[in-house]
């Protein structure tokens, strides 16, 4: 499925929607990233620090930012006091995340007093919120540069302007940007890499800020995605993680009928050993995708399938587009077709109007599905979303109690599920020494279980058979065979 070039036309013969567009059309839509000579030396003898908050999409953006900074000559540092440029790559999903960012910027204000030339940058989803921009303008004069998710590729030019003029620069596009290819990247891991397949979301769930901060769904061309996966593999990558707010919608904006399944198959045919993807919408999951997971062993048997609530009424108010029964039907179908599959999910407690009985329905769903793990949250009102203006907002103390009870259920099933792995042999991609114990390796099994294990030297980057000798709620311990 590689791109072919004929005169001024790029053609992907596998998909008519991507065929016969002129070179000029493609460049206008997808853009070209280039640095001028001055930008290439902008960071000479200078260091940058980047702090990324939030989801895998933000992590991938952070890798792109780091790639651009190094291409400009900057050197990365983990010490904020050494940095000449500090970049906060932010998340806007919950209010607590925003408060944490502002708190950290406030605490680091002293760096500006010591080194007046230090440049503070805020980017990511927070930068797309008008209320955040207003707060920065009023309360945080130490912030020099703000740019959003839609103009990430503009960082070199914007930073150059700030460094030359010493004037604050705020540039945030109000509408979704183009899909810009060939941005430099500094991957945080050598053996596993994130690859964006699309940006934005069209679902507009009533609690979610993402469609407002990342825009409408925009798919990358399949040929560009496959090329990036091949490059990852050629550079030693063993696993690719395909990213999108709703990966099942991949290709719909390009006119593809079953784009995501076609992409999964194309990714598998690159020969990369492991493929994962985040996140899937229960309302868009197809039988063809299930079949692809069965047909290609490189597509890992682990699925993140956000449900958010176990109450039909709450799901309706959330505008999720499915019922609990429909979710269970999909869950059961996947379990039946792929017996080894593991499930993680997202759950929100304390959504406006959620009654105690409706919360109990969420507990019932957790006990039915027995999720391997979950991201569980208290509902956080986000300005500009419909749910923030809904009546019957739930008091924090009620949210806290419900979250604790939910987590008790989740922790129980996580431990129970892990018990089934005791004395079994699992295949683990060794990512290197454990963070807590350098004498122990760490990595993830095909089922996406965190495994800490002992073994001989030289296993980093290898896929290792590990016998499980001890189980915990959120990890497995073992020894390499």
PDB file of C-alpha atoms in Angstrom, residues 43 45-51 69 74-88 108 110-121 144 159 163 166:
ATOM      1  CA  UNK A  43      18.995  26.455  19.878  1.00  0.00           C
ATOM      2  CA  UNK A  45      24.189  26.073  23.232  1.00  0.00           C
ATOM      3  CA  UNK A  46      20.623  26.209  24.616  1.00  0.00           C
ATOM      4  CA  UNK A  47      18.547  23.611  26.445  1.00  0.00           C
ATOM      5  CA  UNK A  48      14.827  22.851  26.599  1.00  0.00           C
ATOM      6  CA  UNK A  49      12.623  21.147  29.159  1.00  0.00           C
ATOM      7  CA  UNK A  50       9.264  19.633  28.224  1.00  0.00           C
ATOM      8  CA  UNK A  51       6.545  18.440  30.586  1.00  0.00           C
ATOM      9  CA  UNK A  69      13.439  21.451  19.274  1.00  0.00           C
ATOM     10  CA  UNK A  74      18.376  22.620  21.336  1.00  0.00           C
ATOM     11  CA  UNK A  75      19.435  19.906  23.803  1.00  0.00           C
ATOM     12  CA  UNK A  76      16.856  18.351  26.104  1.00  0.00           C
ATOM     13  CA  UNK A  77      17.298  18.539  29.867  1.00  0.00           C
ATOM     14  CA  UNK A  78      15.303  17.145  32.787  1.00  0.00           C
ATOM     15  CA  UNK A  79      16.406  20.026  35.019  1.00  0.00           C
ATOM     16  CA  UNK A  80      14.089  23.038  34.891  1.00  0.00           C
ATOM     17  CA  UNK A  81      16.826  25.320  36.226  1.00  0.00           C
ATOM     18  CA  UNK A  82      19.128  24.413  33.320  1.00  0.00           C
ATOM     19  CA  UNK A  83      16.495  25.042  30.670  1.00  0.00           C
ATOM     20  CA  UNK A  84      16.427  28.100  28.441  1.00  0.00           C
ATOM     21  CA  UNK A  85      12.976  27.105  27.138  1.00  0.00           C
ATOM     22  CA  UNK A  86      10.335  25.409  29.291  1.00  0.00           C
ATOM     23  CA  UNK A  87       7.391  23.831  27.427  1.00  0.00           C
ATOM     24  CA  UNK A  88       4.212  22.673  29.142  1.00  0.00           C
ATOM     25  CA  UNK A 108       8.587  28.049  38.581  1.00  0.00           C
ATOM     26  CA  UNK A 110      11.290  32.231  40.325  1.00  0.00           C
ATOM     27  CA  UNK A 111      13.279  30.821  37.418  1.00  0.00           C
ATOM     28  CA  UNK A 112      12.227  33.815  35.360  1.00  0.00           C
ATOM     29  CA  UNK A 113      13.465  36.127  38.089  1.00  0.00           C
ATOM     30  CA  UNK A 114      16.870  34.388  38.131  1.00  0.00           C
ATOM     31  CA  UNK A 115      17.118  34.015  34.339  1.00  0.00           C
ATOM     32  CA  UNK A 116      14.988  36.713  32.662  1.00  0.00           C
ATOM     33  CA  UNK A 117      15.734  35.286  29.228  1.00  0.00           C
ATOM     34  CA  UNK A 118      14.056  31.966  30.103  1.00  0.00           C
ATOM     35  CA  UNK A 119      11.072  31.353  27.827  1.00  0.00           C
ATOM     36  CA  UNK A 120       7.883  29.736  29.145  1.00  0.00           C
ATOM     37  CA  UNK A 121       5.598  28.039  26.589  1.00  0.00           C
ATOM     38  CA  UNK A 144       5.936  34.013  26.720  1.00  0.00           C
ATOM     39  CA  UNK A 159       9.691  30.468  19.131  1.00  0.00           C
ATOM     40  CA  UNK A 163      13.455  34.929  21.049  1.00  0.00           C
ATOM     41  CA  UNK A 166      11.296  39.364  23.443  1.00  0.00           C
TER      42      UNK A 166
END
